[in-house]
Every structure is written in structure tokens, then in C-alpha cells.
Short mmCIF file of C-alpha atoms and ligand atoms in Angstrom, two decimals:
data_model
loop_
_atom_site.label_atom_id
_atom_site.label_comp_id
_atom_site.label_asym_id
_atom_site.label_seq_id
_atom_site.Cartn_x
_atom_site.Cartn_y
_atom_site.Cartn_z
CA MET F 1 -0.41 0.02 -0.19
CA THR F 2 1.09 3.60 -0.67
CA VAL F 3 0.30 6.61 1.48
CA VAL F 4 0.80 10.11 0.02
CA GLY F 5 -0.37 13.68 1.12
CA GLY F 6 -3.42 14.82 -1.00
CA GLN F 7 -3.38 18.65 -0.06
CA TRP F 8 -0.11 21.00 0.75
CA GLY F 9 1.24 18.43 3.39
CA ASP F 10 0.24 18.06 7.20
CA GLU F 11 -2.76 15.98 6.39
CA GLY F 12 -2.12 13.88 9.37
CA LYS F 13 -0.09 11.24 7.62
CA GLY F 14 1.67 9.83 10.51
CA LYS F 15 -1.54 8.47 12.07
CA PHE F 16 -2.70 6.56 9.48
CA ILE F 17 0.80 5.14 8.69
CA ASP F 18 0.68 4.57 12.25
CA TYR F 19 -2.63 2.97 12.16
CA LEU F 20 -1.72 0.77 8.56
CA ALA F 21 1.58 -0.13 9.77
CA ARG F 22 0.16 -2.61 12.31
CA GLU F 23 -0.73 -4.68 8.81
CA ALA F 24 2.92 -4.19 7.20
CA ASP F 25 6.50 -5.49 7.37
CA ILE F 26 8.02 -3.19 6.06
CA ILE F 27 7.51 0.79 5.86
CA ALA F 28 9.63 2.97 3.79
CA ARG F 29 9.71 6.55 2.82
CA GLY F 30 11.42 7.86 -0.31
CA THR F 31 11.24 11.95 -0.57
CA GLY F 32 12.10 15.06 1.51
CA GLY F 33 13.84 15.26 4.70
CA ASN F 34 13.48 17.12 8.08
CA ASN F 35 11.34 19.16 6.29
CA ALA F 36 8.71 17.03 7.15
CA GLY F 37 6.88 16.32 10.76
CA HIS F 38 4.69 13.07 11.20
CA THR F 39 2.90 13.18 14.72
CA VAL F 40 2.34 9.91 16.38
CA THR F 41 0.12 9.80 19.43
CA VAL F 42 0.51 6.40 21.43
CA GLY F 43 -1.20 6.63 24.87
CA ASP F 44 -0.35 9.80 26.30
CA LYS F 45 2.90 9.99 24.71
CA LYS F 46 3.32 12.43 21.52
CA TYR F 47 6.25 11.34 18.95
CA VAL F 48 7.21 13.74 16.35
CA PHE F 49 9.75 12.16 13.78
CA HIS F 50 11.09 14.03 11.08
CA LEU F 51 13.23 11.30 9.23
CA LEU F 52 12.57 8.46 10.58
CA PRO F 53 9.57 6.38 9.20
CA SER F 54 6.33 6.81 11.12
CA GLY F 55 6.41 2.96 11.48
CA ILE F 56 9.63 2.84 13.66
CA LEU F 57 7.74 2.56 16.87
CA TYR F 58 6.63 -1.07 15.74
CA GLN F 59 10.20 -3.29 16.71
CA ASP F 60 9.12 -5.79 14.83
CA LYS F 61 8.73 -3.78 11.38
CA LEU F 62 11.62 -2.85 9.29
CA ASN F 63 11.41 0.74 8.69
CA ILE F 64 13.31 2.19 5.38
CA ILE F 65 14.68 5.60 4.36
CA GLY F 66 14.89 5.23 0.47
CA ASN F 67 17.24 6.52 -2.26
CA GLY F 68 15.05 10.10 -2.74
CA THR F 69 15.39 11.27 0.65
CA ALA F 70 17.43 13.94 1.41
CA ILE F 71 19.05 13.61 5.30
CA ASP F 72 20.47 15.71 7.33
CA PRO F 73 22.87 13.26 9.48
CA LYS F 74 22.72 15.30 12.67
CA VAL F 75 19.13 15.37 12.99
CA LEU F 76 18.63 11.66 12.18
CA LEU F 77 21.10 10.71 14.86
CA ASP F 78 19.27 13.27 17.21
CA GLU F 79 15.73 11.43 16.45
CA LEU F 80 17.49 7.57 16.68
CA CYS F 81 19.17 8.97 20.10
CA SER F 82 15.80 10.26 21.67
CA LEU F 83 14.59 6.76 20.86
CA ARG F 84 17.19 4.59 22.32
CA LYS F 85 18.64 6.90 25.17
CA ASP F 86 22.20 7.04 26.30
CA SER F 87 23.47 5.13 23.24
CA TYR F 88 25.93 6.99 20.90
CA ILE F 89 26.32 4.50 18.39
CA PRO F 90 21.98 3.95 18.28
CA ASP F 91 20.83 0.65 18.55
CA VAL F 92 17.61 0.76 16.50
CA PRO F 93 17.68 -2.68 14.97
CA ASN F 94 14.77 -2.24 12.65
CA LEU F 95 16.01 0.77 10.52
CA ALA F 96 17.78 0.89 6.82
CA ILE F 97 19.11 3.66 5.01
CA SER F 98 19.42 3.63 1.48
CA GLY F 99 23.47 4.54 0.94
CA ASP F 100 22.61 6.43 -2.19
CA ALA F 101 20.02 8.79 -0.08
CA HIS F 102 21.76 12.39 -0.16
CA VAL F 103 23.26 13.98 2.37
CA ILE F 104 22.26 17.74 3.87
CA ILE F 105 25.59 19.84 4.57
CA PRO F 106 25.74 22.83 6.86
CA TYR F 107 26.34 24.60 3.29
CA HIS F 108 22.59 23.52 2.21
CA VAL F 109 21.05 24.94 5.36
CA HIS F 110 23.10 28.33 4.80
CA MET F 111 22.11 28.65 0.81
CA ASP F 112 18.18 27.59 1.84
CA LEU F 113 18.65 30.82 4.49
CA LEU F 114 20.31 33.04 1.89
CA LYS F 115 18.21 32.17 -1.14
CA SER F 116 14.71 30.53 -0.74
CA LYS F 117 13.41 31.08 2.61
CA GLY F 118 11.80 34.77 2.55
CA LYS F 119 10.73 34.15 -1.24
CA ILE F 120 9.31 30.70 -0.83
CA GLY F 121 9.02 30.42 2.93
CA THR F 122 10.78 27.24 3.53
CA THR F 123 11.66 25.37 6.49
CA GLY F 124 15.02 26.23 6.08
CA ARG F 125 16.49 22.88 6.63
CA GLY F 126 18.36 22.90 3.34
CA ILE F 127 16.25 20.72 1.41
CA GLY F 128 16.18 22.59 -1.84
CA PRO F 129 19.90 23.12 -2.26
CA ALA F 130 20.70 19.68 -1.51
CA TYR F 131 18.24 18.80 -4.37
CA MET F 132 19.55 21.26 -6.84
CA ASP F 133 23.33 19.31 -6.15
CA LYS F 134 21.60 15.98 -6.55
CA ALA F 135 20.31 17.56 -10.19
CA GLU F 136 23.75 19.20 -10.75
CA ARG F 137 25.22 15.71 -10.02
CA VAL F 138 27.44 17.01 -7.33
CA GLY F 139 25.51 15.86 -4.53
CA ILE F 140 27.15 14.18 -1.20
CA ARG F 141 25.53 10.46 -0.56
CA MET F 142 24.98 8.41 2.37
CA ASN F 143 27.59 5.94 0.90
CA ASP F 144 30.09 8.48 0.24
CA LEU F 145 30.10 9.58 4.32
CA LEU F 146 31.98 6.01 4.96
CA ASN F 147 34.80 6.86 3.06
CA LYS F 148 36.84 9.68 3.86
CA LYS F 149 38.92 10.11 0.74
CA THR F 150 35.62 10.56 -1.55
CA LEU F 151 34.10 12.57 1.33
CA GLU F 152 37.14 14.75 1.11
CA GLU F 153 37.19 15.23 -2.45
CA LYS F 154 33.53 16.01 -2.55
CA LEU F 155 33.71 18.33 -0.12
CA ARG F 156 36.80 20.53 -1.20
CA HIS F 157 35.19 20.64 -4.54
CA ASN F 158 31.77 21.89 -2.92
CA PHE F 159 33.15 24.22 -0.61
CA SER F 160 34.92 26.22 -3.33
CA GLU F 161 31.84 25.94 -5.71
CA LYS F 162 29.62 27.43 -2.70
CA ALA F 163 32.13 30.01 -1.57
CA LYS F 164 31.79 31.70 -4.94
CA ILE F 165 28.05 31.81 -4.87
CA PHE F 166 27.77 33.28 -1.47
CA GLU F 167 30.32 35.83 -3.07
CA ALA F 168 28.10 36.30 -6.07
CA PHE F 169 25.06 36.79 -3.68
CA GLY F 170 27.47 39.52 -1.81
CA ASP F 171 27.70 37.15 1.53
CA SER F 172 31.51 37.55 1.91
CA LYS F 173 31.43 35.93 5.57
CA GLY F 174 29.53 32.96 3.78
CA ALA F 175 32.08 32.96 1.41
CA ALA F 176 35.25 33.21 3.80
CA THR F 177 33.63 30.17 5.64
CA TYR F 178 33.74 27.97 2.82
CA ARG F 179 37.33 28.90 1.86
CA ASP F 180 38.22 28.26 5.48
CA GLU F 181 40.78 25.18 5.33
CA GLU F 182 40.06 24.46 9.22
CA TYR F 183 36.25 24.58 8.59
CA LEU F 184 36.62 22.11 6.09
CA TYR F 185 38.80 20.14 7.80
CA ASN F 186 35.96 19.95 11.06
CA THR F 187 33.25 19.32 8.49
CA LEU F 188 35.01 16.34 7.03
CA VAL F 189 35.81 15.17 10.73
CA ASN F 190 32.14 15.50 11.76
CA TYR F 191 30.40 13.96 8.78
CA SER F 192 32.97 11.22 8.59
CA GLU F 193 31.74 10.30 12.45
CA HIS F 194 28.26 10.78 11.38
CA GLY F 195 28.90 7.77 8.49
CA ARG F 196 30.42 5.77 11.48
CA ARG F 197 27.69 5.76 13.93
CA LEU F 198 25.40 5.25 11.14
CA ARG F 199 27.16 2.68 9.29
CA ASP F 200 25.08 -0.39 10.10
CA TYR F 201 21.83 1.04 8.81
CA ILE F 202 23.43 2.08 5.33
CA THR F 203 22.35 -0.39 2.60
CA ASP F 204 21.13 -1.49 -0.37
CA THR F 205 17.33 -0.42 0.10
CA ARG F 206 16.13 -1.22 -3.24
CA HIS F 207 17.36 -4.76 -2.71
CA ILE F 208 15.91 -5.20 0.61
CA LEU F 209 12.33 -3.67 -0.91
CA ALA F 210 12.70 -5.92 -4.28
CA GLU F 211 13.58 -8.95 -2.24
CA ALA F 212 10.48 -8.60 0.37
CA ASP F 213 8.17 -8.30 -2.50
CA ARG F 214 9.34 -11.47 -4.08
CA GLN F 215 8.55 -12.99 -0.70
CA GLY F 216 5.20 -11.75 -0.37
CA LYS F 217 5.82 -9.37 2.15
CA LYS F 218 3.73 -6.42 3.11
CA ILE F 219 5.24 -2.98 2.07
CA LEU F 220 3.70 0.24 3.21
CA LEU F 221 4.94 3.33 1.46
CA GLU F 222 5.02 6.40 3.18
CA GLY F 223 4.76 9.92 1.55
CA ALA F 224 6.06 13.37 2.61
CA GLN F 225 4.41 16.64 2.22
CA GLY F 226 1.64 16.66 -0.06
CA THR F 227 0.97 16.65 -3.98
CA LEU F 228 0.31 20.43 -4.22
CA LEU F 229 3.88 20.76 -3.02
CA SER F 230 5.43 18.50 -5.39
CA VAL F 231 8.08 20.27 -7.43
CA ASP F 232 6.42 18.44 -10.98
CA HIS F 233 2.83 18.72 -9.76
CA GLY F 234 2.31 21.53 -7.21
CA THR F 235 1.80 25.18 -7.20
CA TYR F 236 5.50 26.05 -8.65
CA PRO F 237 7.31 27.39 -7.43
CA TYR F 238 5.83 27.66 -4.04
CA VAL F 239 6.47 23.85 -3.45
CA THR F 240 9.36 21.84 -1.78
CA SER F 241 11.99 20.22 -4.31
CA SER F 242 11.18 16.74 -4.10
CA GLU F 243 8.10 14.72 -6.40
CA CYS F 244 5.83 14.12 -3.46
CA SER F 245 2.90 12.31 -5.37
CA VAL F 246 2.86 8.59 -5.70
CA ALA F 247 5.00 8.54 -8.55
CA GLY F 248 7.97 10.27 -6.69
CA LEU F 249 7.49 8.24 -4.00
CA SER F 250 7.94 5.02 -6.11
CA SER F 251 10.94 6.36 -7.42
CA GLY F 252 12.13 7.63 -4.02
CA VAL F 253 12.24 4.17 -2.67
CA GLY F 254 13.14 2.28 -6.42
CA LEU F 255 9.70 0.34 -6.12
CA PHE F 256 6.97 0.15 -8.25
CA ARG F 257 4.03 -2.12 -7.99
CA ASP F 258 0.40 -2.02 -8.45
CA MET F 259 -0.27 -1.19 -5.12
CA LYS F 260 -3.30 0.41 -3.64
CA VAL F 261 -2.79 4.08 -2.91
CA ILE F 262 -4.38 6.14 -0.35
CA SER F 263 -4.32 10.21 -0.26
CA ILE F 264 -4.58 11.37 3.20
CA VAL F 265 -7.00 14.74 2.85
CA LYS F 266 -7.45 16.71 5.72
CA ALA F 267 -11.56 17.40 6.53
CA TYR F 268 -10.51 21.19 5.75
CA THR F 269 -7.65 23.08 4.13
CA THR F 270 -4.05 24.27 5.41
CA ARG F 271 -0.78 25.25 4.19
CA VAL F 272 2.46 26.51 5.77
CA GLY F 273 4.98 28.78 4.08
CA ASN F 274 3.73 31.13 0.97
CA GLY F 275 1.95 30.37 -2.04
CA PRO F 276 -1.94 31.04 -3.25
CA PHE F 277 -4.17 29.21 -1.40
CA PRO F 278 -7.83 29.92 -2.60
CA THR F 279 -10.09 28.73 -0.07
CA GLU F 280 -7.92 30.42 2.95
CA LEU F 281 -9.86 32.08 5.79
CA THR F 282 -8.18 34.91 7.75
CA ASP F 283 -11.08 35.70 9.85
CA SER F 284 -12.51 34.01 13.19
CA THR F 285 -13.41 30.50 11.26
CA GLY F 286 -9.62 30.25 10.06
CA GLU F 287 -8.74 31.20 13.73
CA TYR F 288 -11.08 28.27 15.20
CA LEU F 289 -9.71 25.64 12.91
CA ARG F 290 -6.01 26.41 13.41
CA ASP F 291 -6.59 26.49 17.28
CA LYS F 292 -9.04 23.48 17.47
CA GLY F 293 -6.88 21.59 14.99
CA ASN F 294 -3.49 22.42 16.45
CA GLU F 295 -2.74 23.68 13.27
CA TYR F 296 1.49 24.85 13.81
CA GLY F 297 4.10 23.52 12.08
CA ALA F 298 5.74 20.20 13.55
CA THR F 299 9.12 21.35 12.21
CA THR F 300 9.07 24.99 12.70
CA GLY F 301 6.03 25.75 14.89
CA ARG F 302 4.76 28.02 12.29
CA PRO F 303 1.04 28.65 12.57
CA ARG F 304 -0.35 26.96 9.40
CA ARG F 305 -2.75 29.14 7.34
CA CYS F 306 -6.34 27.53 7.11
CA GLY F 307 -9.39 27.65 5.20
CA TRP F 308 -12.27 25.32 3.72
CA LEU F 309 -11.74 22.06 2.29
CA ASP F 310 -11.26 22.62 -1.73
CA ALA F 311 -12.62 20.14 -3.91
CA VAL F 312 -10.93 21.47 -7.34
CA ALA F 313 -7.79 21.30 -5.70
CA LEU F 314 -8.61 17.44 -4.45
CA ARG F 315 -9.63 16.43 -7.76
CA TYR F 316 -6.52 17.04 -9.44
CA CYS F 317 -4.50 15.40 -6.69
CA LEU F 318 -6.58 12.34 -6.97
CA GLY F 319 -6.22 12.35 -10.46
CA ILE F 320 -2.93 11.84 -10.24
CA ASN F 321 -2.70 9.52 -6.86
CA GLY F 322 -5.88 7.38 -7.76
CA ASN F 323 -9.45 7.68 -6.10
CA SER F 324 -8.88 6.38 -2.50
CA ILE F 325 -8.98 8.75 0.27
CA ALA F 326 -8.29 8.64 4.12
CA LEU F 327 -10.40 11.46 5.29
CA SER F 328 -8.36 12.94 8.88
CA LYS F 329 -9.43 15.42 11.64
CA ILE F 330 -13.25 15.58 10.84
CA ASP F 331 -13.72 16.30 14.77
CA VAL F 332 -11.97 19.35 14.38
CA LEU F 333 -15.10 20.82 11.91
CA ASN F 334 -17.27 19.92 15.16
CA GLY F 335 -18.67 23.25 16.81
CA LEU F 336 -19.00 25.51 13.64
CA ASP F 337 -22.33 26.90 12.21
CA GLU F 338 -21.58 26.12 8.64
CA LEU F 339 -19.47 24.45 6.41
CA ASN F 340 -18.46 25.31 3.00
CA ILE F 341 -16.77 23.12 0.25
CA CYS F 342 -15.09 25.13 -2.90
CA THR F 343 -16.63 23.29 -5.88
CA ALA F 344 -14.99 26.07 -8.36
CA TYR F 345 -12.85 29.12 -9.35
CA LYS F 346 -13.72 32.42 -10.67
CA TYR F 347 -10.58 34.05 -12.10
CA GLU F 348 -10.49 37.52 -11.28
CA GLY F 349 -7.13 38.56 -12.79
CA GLU F 350 -6.15 40.23 -16.12
CA PRO F 351 -6.54 38.15 -19.45
CA LEU F 352 -3.70 35.82 -19.64
CA MET F 353 -2.29 33.04 -21.80
CA HIS F 354 -2.68 29.98 -19.61
CA ASN F 355 -2.29 26.08 -21.33
CA GLY F 356 -2.62 27.52 -24.75
CA ARG F 357 -5.59 29.52 -24.34
CA LYS F 358 -6.69 32.92 -23.27
CA LEU F 359 -8.02 32.86 -19.96
CA GLN F 360 -10.50 35.54 -19.51
CA LYS F 361 -11.53 37.74 -16.29
CA ASP F 362 -14.33 36.77 -14.58
CA ALA F 363 -13.80 32.78 -16.24
CA ILE F 364 -15.21 30.28 -14.27
CA LEU F 365 -12.84 26.94 -13.79
CA THR F 366 -13.43 23.86 -12.74
CA GLU F 367 -10.09 22.25 -13.29
CA PHE F 368 -6.95 23.23 -10.74
CA PRO F 369 -4.56 25.92 -12.21
CA THR F 370 -0.86 24.82 -10.95
CA ASP F 371 0.34 28.19 -12.14
CA SER F 372 0.68 30.16 -9.31
CA GLN F 373 0.27 33.59 -11.03
CA VAL F 374 -3.26 32.22 -12.27
CA LEU F 375 -4.15 30.53 -8.82
CA SER F 376 -3.33 33.52 -6.78
CA GLN F 377 -6.31 35.57 -8.95
CA CYS F 378 -8.80 32.88 -8.15
CA LYS F 379 -11.72 33.42 -5.79
CA PRO F 380 -13.33 30.55 -4.65
CA ILE F 381 -17.14 29.67 -5.30
CA TYR F 382 -18.59 27.46 -2.34
CA GLY F 383 -20.92 25.51 -4.29
CA TYR F 384 -21.60 23.06 -1.07
CA THR F 385 -22.86 24.65 1.79
CA GLN F 386 -24.38 22.57 4.96
CA PRO F 387 -24.91 23.07 8.56
CA GLY F 388 -22.25 21.78 11.17
CA TRP F 389 -22.44 19.60 13.67
CA THR F 390 -21.96 19.71 17.80
CA THR F 391 -22.41 16.32 19.01
CA GLN F 392 -18.97 14.95 20.55
CA ASN F 393 -19.96 11.31 21.31
CA GLU F 394 -20.47 9.46 18.45
CA LEU F 395 -20.10 10.70 14.68
CA PRO F 396 -23.39 12.97 14.05
CA LYS F 397 -25.58 12.28 11.11
CA GLN F 398 -24.04 15.91 9.41
CA ALA F 399 -20.50 14.84 9.56
CA ARG F 400 -21.49 11.49 7.56
CA LEU F 401 -23.30 14.33 5.15
CA TYR F 402 -20.12 15.62 5.07
CA MET F 403 -18.23 12.82 4.06
CA GLU F 404 -20.83 12.21 1.22
CA ALA F 405 -20.61 15.34 -0.10
CA VAL F 406 -16.64 14.78 -0.33
CA GLU F 407 -17.10 11.76 -2.30
CA ALA F 408 -19.88 13.55 -4.65
CA LEU F 409 -17.71 16.14 -5.37
CA THR F 410 -14.32 14.52 -6.16
CA GLY F 411 -15.79 10.79 -7.24
CA ALA F 412 -13.61 9.09 -4.79
CA LYS F 413 -14.01 6.78 -1.79
CA ILE F 414 -13.36 7.48 1.74
CA GLU F 415 -11.94 4.31 3.11
CA ILE F 416 -11.23 5.50 6.38
CA ALA F 417 -11.40 8.63 8.40
CA SER F 418 -10.59 9.68 11.83
CA ASP F 419 -12.09 11.81 14.63
CA GLY F 420 -9.20 12.62 16.90
CA ALA F 421 -5.52 11.98 17.33
CA GLU F 422 -5.30 8.83 19.58
CA ARG F 423 -4.56 5.50 17.80
CA ASN F 424 -8.18 4.35 18.58
CA LYS F 425 -9.71 7.03 16.89
CA ILE F 426 -10.20 5.57 13.62
CA ILE F 427 -13.64 4.94 11.54
CA LEU F 428 -13.34 2.36 9.06
CA ARG F 429 -15.86 2.70 6.11
CA LYS F 430 -17.57 -0.08 4.21
P1 LIG J 1 11.04 23.17 1.74
O1 LIG J 1 10.73 21.84 1.63
O2 LIG J 1 11.99 23.56 3.20
O3 LIG J 1 12.30 23.55 0.92
O4 LIG J 1 10.00 24.19 1.78
C1 LIG J 1 9.26 24.59 0.53
C2 LIG J 1 7.75 24.79 0.73
O5 LIG J 1 7.34 23.37 1.19
C3 LIG J 1 7.46 25.66 2.07
O6 LIG J 1 6.27 26.15 1.85
C4 LIG J 1 7.59 24.95 3.13
O7 LIG J 1 6.35 25.53 4.15
C5 LIG J 1 6.46 23.52 2.49
N1 LIG J 1 6.73 22.01 3.53
C6 LIG J 1 7.92 21.80 3.29
N2 LIG J 1 7.62 20.54 4.26
C7 LIG J 1 6.53 20.59 4.26
C8 LIG J 1 6.02 19.93 5.38
O8 LIG J 1 5.74 18.92 5.87
N3 LIG J 1 4.62 20.19 5.80
C9 LIG J 1 3.93 21.40 4.93
N4 LIG J 1 4.61 22.31 4.38
C10 LIG J 1 5.90 21.79 4.06
#
């Protein structure tokens, strides 16, 4: 089974993956890095993972961090040590890391803060620059951490290239940092040490997955971020730098099979960082959703922008990932007088060529425009409105009505829903 985010991330994937992982033998993630944050609540304990797959709490299941990820080894080691306290070489037997996964080096974080954080509103974790190096074919991979000579050659090359970039951006302090032999030496020592501590986990994860598949084992692929943040399919340029849809996830672990795909969709919409968001609510209803849904970034703590469910965007994402939904956080809508779902957009910008056609002012759009210039000029049309509900105990009739409306408006099936953060707050639908 494959689980991906069906909106702009933060859909509550961690909870469903934790639930679905009970049936799996292997849980593998294949995209993004510590820009992600998955929250899993077990009893009264809350775990937030940024790099570790959400199945790591099941000690009998193998968790894989695949080739398509960008790993900050220091963050990963901290996360591992938080699971196994007091161990310098963390002893977590149910983890495997691809030797081909890319490594985040301090210059990536430095460049992220210099170039993209303000404009895109990135998490500032160095993700974009690490994927830039991957595409430029100068990236450092997990296997390189295990070979000091190779690591030194690559670091030396990259330090000198990055120094030129910092210079060009007028950051002379940054340029001097990456020309400093002592800093290069310290980075080499630190990253070799990270490699030493992670050595036992670094392996050929594609081989493990292919073998497991041959043996009929159950594999759960865990997406990160959401389809609207995908560098290929999202609201470019306000996206992350990995491909977050089902296709990117397959590539990020090196396994494509005819698996069931479930898109996790929140019962309303949120977005962190900059970029167009047609159904955003900047009024007290938006605040209600933020407070009740605890909509603050698991990674950066930033307040998430909140709004109504957008069936136009949803249809688009489901078109890519397939027609199965797990609907999360339906309980957050509890207590609202009225609920709205966006069913179309009105384009209110100047006439513009878009997908080969002239888009006129006041045009009604029922297909999602990924072009940020177009999307930022789209006003939502709420073609579906219903009364809210207040019952706390069991899922009220109005909530079921809401789910049926989501299905009717998207043509998809809601297979599971969740009405609370705890492990047992799961509703299975026939
Ligand atoms: P980056 O991934 O740090 O480069 O950030 C690029 C964009 O993706 C920013 O708008 C971030 O807020 C957003 N983003 C990255 N990771 C997540 C996530 O896990 N949830 C929600 N938004 C994210």
C-alpha cells in the first residue's frame, strides 16, 4: 500500500501510517527530509518524527529511508538517540538507510536561508539546495560518508563552488567560511563521524524491497509533504524540491508495483509557507480551525494557514494519485455553524495565456490551475454548504453527510476517517 498527502502537506499522514503499519512488514519513505514532521500519538505520549518513518515504533517491522530522501545525519542521529537514550551509536535494529540517499551539509542550510526562505517560505532545512546538488550531480550521498577520501574530494569541490555562490550573493562571511581549510577539515571529521555512527544502517534498500516483494511481504510506502507541494505537480514555485505524489514516492524507494494508493486528506485545508491558497480563511473561522486542529508546523512551529476544503484542488490530486481517500481530523469541524466546500474558482485577474488558451477575467474554472500566477487570482466558489454539528460522542449524521458530499464532489471513496489524534480514533467505512 502507498500513502501520500492529498493537499499541501500536514494532512495527518503519521496517524494513518501508524494505523496501517500494523498490517505491514516494511514501512519505507522515499522523499523529502527533515522539512517533514509526522506526529504519532500513543497513549499520552506524542512522538514527532522528521526523518524516521512513522512505523519505527513497531519494533518487529523494518523501516526504510529510501534513495530519494535528503538526510541531515545530525538530525537523524538525534532522532535515533531520542528513541534509545544513552547510546552514542544508536541501536535501533529495525532501520535501513539507502546508501544513495543524499546528505544535507551545512552549506545547504546556509544557502536555503540565503536564497529561498523569504520568498518561498521554506522550512530552512537545506532541502532545496540539497536537491539542487543532486540534480547538478555534485551531491554527497550516504555511502560517501563511509569513505573519507571520497568525502574529502567532494567536500573540497563543493566548498569551493559554494564560496563563489556566497560571494556572488554578496555574503562575504559565507564565502570566507567555505574557503576556510579548518572549517573544511572539521566538516570532514564531523560527517565521517556521522557516517561511522550510522554505518550499520546504510545499505542497498532497493534490494531489500525487491526481495521482500518477491517473498510476498507487505510493504507500506509512506509519502512526505503533499501533492500540491510537489516540484512537478504542485503550485510551482511555491513547492518543496521533491516529487511528493505517488510517482515520486515510487521512484524515491525504487519500487513500482500495482499497489493500492490512499491519499490522506484533511477535512479542511491548510498550508504553511507562501503561495496561493484560494480557500484560505483569514477570519475567526480560520482561527477556530487553527486552534482546534492545533495547526502549527510540527517542524518549525509556524502557524498554518487554514481554510475550507477545496474540491477543485482535491480532484486534481486524486487524478494523479487515484481515487481513495483517508479523511483526517473530521472532529475539528465540530462546533462550526456552517461548512463550505469550494467547487469551482472565478478567475479575477487580467487576461492571460494559460495552457494554450486565453484566460479571460471572470472565467469560471473547474480544473485546478497549478500556475501560481493564475491560482493567486482565483476566488473560491462555494457550491456546497451545509449546517455544522456539535455532537462529541459518536459521529453525527451531519458529519456523514459531509463525507458523502466530499465523495460526490471528487468521485473518490473515503475508506477511512479519523476523528481524533489517538490511535483508536479511526472510523472504517464500508
Ligand atoms: P522546503 O521543503 O523547506 O524547501 O519548503 C518549501 C515549501 O514546502 C514551504 O512552503 C514549506 O512550508 C513547505 N513544506 C515543506 N515541508 C512541509 C511539510 O512537511 N508540511 C507542510 N509544508 C511543508
